[in-house]
């Protein structure tokens, strides 16, 4: 049986589903823990100490504020376009998120550094 989480928006997600929480794409992960029922894991930064544990869905609702929940592919495209103009997000992070969200082909990503790409684009 697949674990599910009822978001404060009324949507139900599984650990495979991506949703917007606090302006960023997340997945939920159920926990077998004495204190916490589940955690929210940022899509790019998951398992990096940035996961957010919750004791229950009421605790999530208390912290939900204006989070959006599940987004369509077009809504994620718009979010990525806006995020490209936000200094908090790097190109590598956004490129990886686009792939994870199914909006980009991983074979099209350039593994070279930004500096190498700029240097190659210069006319000398």
C-alpha positions in Angstrom: 0.0 0.0 0.0 1.4 3.4 -1.0 1.6 6.0 1.7 -0.3 9.2 1.1 -0.4 12.7 2.6 -3.4 15.0 2.6 -2.2 18.5 1.9 -4.0 21.5 3.5 -5.2 22.3 -0.1 -7.3 19.1 0.0 -5.0 17.4 -2.5 -3.6 13.9 -1.7 0.0 13.2 -2.6 2.2 10.1 -2.6 6.0 10.1 -2.1 6.4 10.3 -5.9 4.3 13.5 -6.2 5.9 16.9 -6.3 4.1 19.9 -4.8 5.0 23.5 -3.9 5.6 24.2 -0.2 6.9 27.6 0.9 7.8 28.6 -2.7 9.8 25.5 -3.5 9.2 22.0 -5.0 9.0 19.2 -2.3 8.1 15.6 -1.9 6.8 14.0 1.2 8.4 11.0 2.9 6.6 9.0 5.5 8.7 8.2 8.6 8.8 5.3 11.1 9.8 7.6 14.0 8.6 8.1 17.5 8.2 11.8 17.3 7.5 12.6 13.6 5.0 11.1 11.2 6.5 12.4 7.9 8.9 15.0 6.5 8.9 17.3 3.5 12.0 16.9 1.4 13.1 19.7 -1.0 13.4 18.3 -4.5 17.0 19.4 -5.1 18.3 19.5 -1.6 16.6 16.4 -0.2 18.7 14.4 2.4 21.0 17.4 2.9 19.7 18.4 6.3 17.1 20.7 4.8 14.2 18.2 5.2 11.4 19.4 7.4 9.9 16.9 9.8 6.2 17.1 11.0 4.5 15.5 13.9 1.2 15.3 12.0 -0.9 17.0 9.3 -2.2 19.6 11.8 1.4 20.8 12.2 1.8 21.0 8.4 -1.5 23.0 8.2 -0.2 25.4 10.8 2.9 26.1 8.7 1.3 25.9 5.2 0.5 29.7 4.9 0.2 30.5 1.1 1.9 27.3 -0.2 0.4 26.2 -3.5 0.3 22.4 -3.4 0.3 20.4 -6.6 1.1 22.3 -9.8 0.6 21.5 -13.4 3.6 21.2 -15.8 2.8 24.7 -17.1 2.7 26.1 -13.5 6.1 24.5 -12.8 7.5 26.0 -16.1 6.3 29.4 -15.0 7.9 28.8 -11.5 11.2 27.8 -13.1 11.1 30.9 -15.4 10.6 33.2 -12.4 13.2 31.4 -10.4 15.8 32.0 -13.1 15.5 35.7 -12.1 15.8 35.0 -8.4 19.4 35.2 -7.0 18.6 32.5 -4.4 18.6 29.8 -7.1 21.6 28.7 -9.2 21.4 27.6 -12.8 22.6 24.1 -11.9 19.9 23.7 -9.3 17.2 24.9 -11.6 18.4 22.7 -14.5 18.3 19.7 -12.2 14.8 20.7 -11.0 13.6 21.0 -14.6 14.8 17.4 -15.2 13.3 16.1 -12.0 10.0 17.8 -12.8 10.0 16.1 -16.2 10.3 19.5 -18.0 13.8 19.0 -19.5 15.7 16.1 -21.1 18.8 15.3 -18.9 20.8 14.7 -22.1 20.5 18.4 -23.0 22.2 19.6 -19.9 25.6 21.1 -20.2 28.0 19.7 -17.5 30.5 22.5 -18.0 30.7 25.3 -15.5 29.1 28.6 -16.2 32.5 30.2 -16.7 33.5 27.7 -19.3 30.2 28.2 -21.1 30.7 32.1 -21.1 34.3 31.7 -22.2 33.2 29.5 -25.1 30.6 32.0 -26.2 33.0 34.9 -26.4 34.2 35.8 -29.9 37.9 35.6 -29.3 
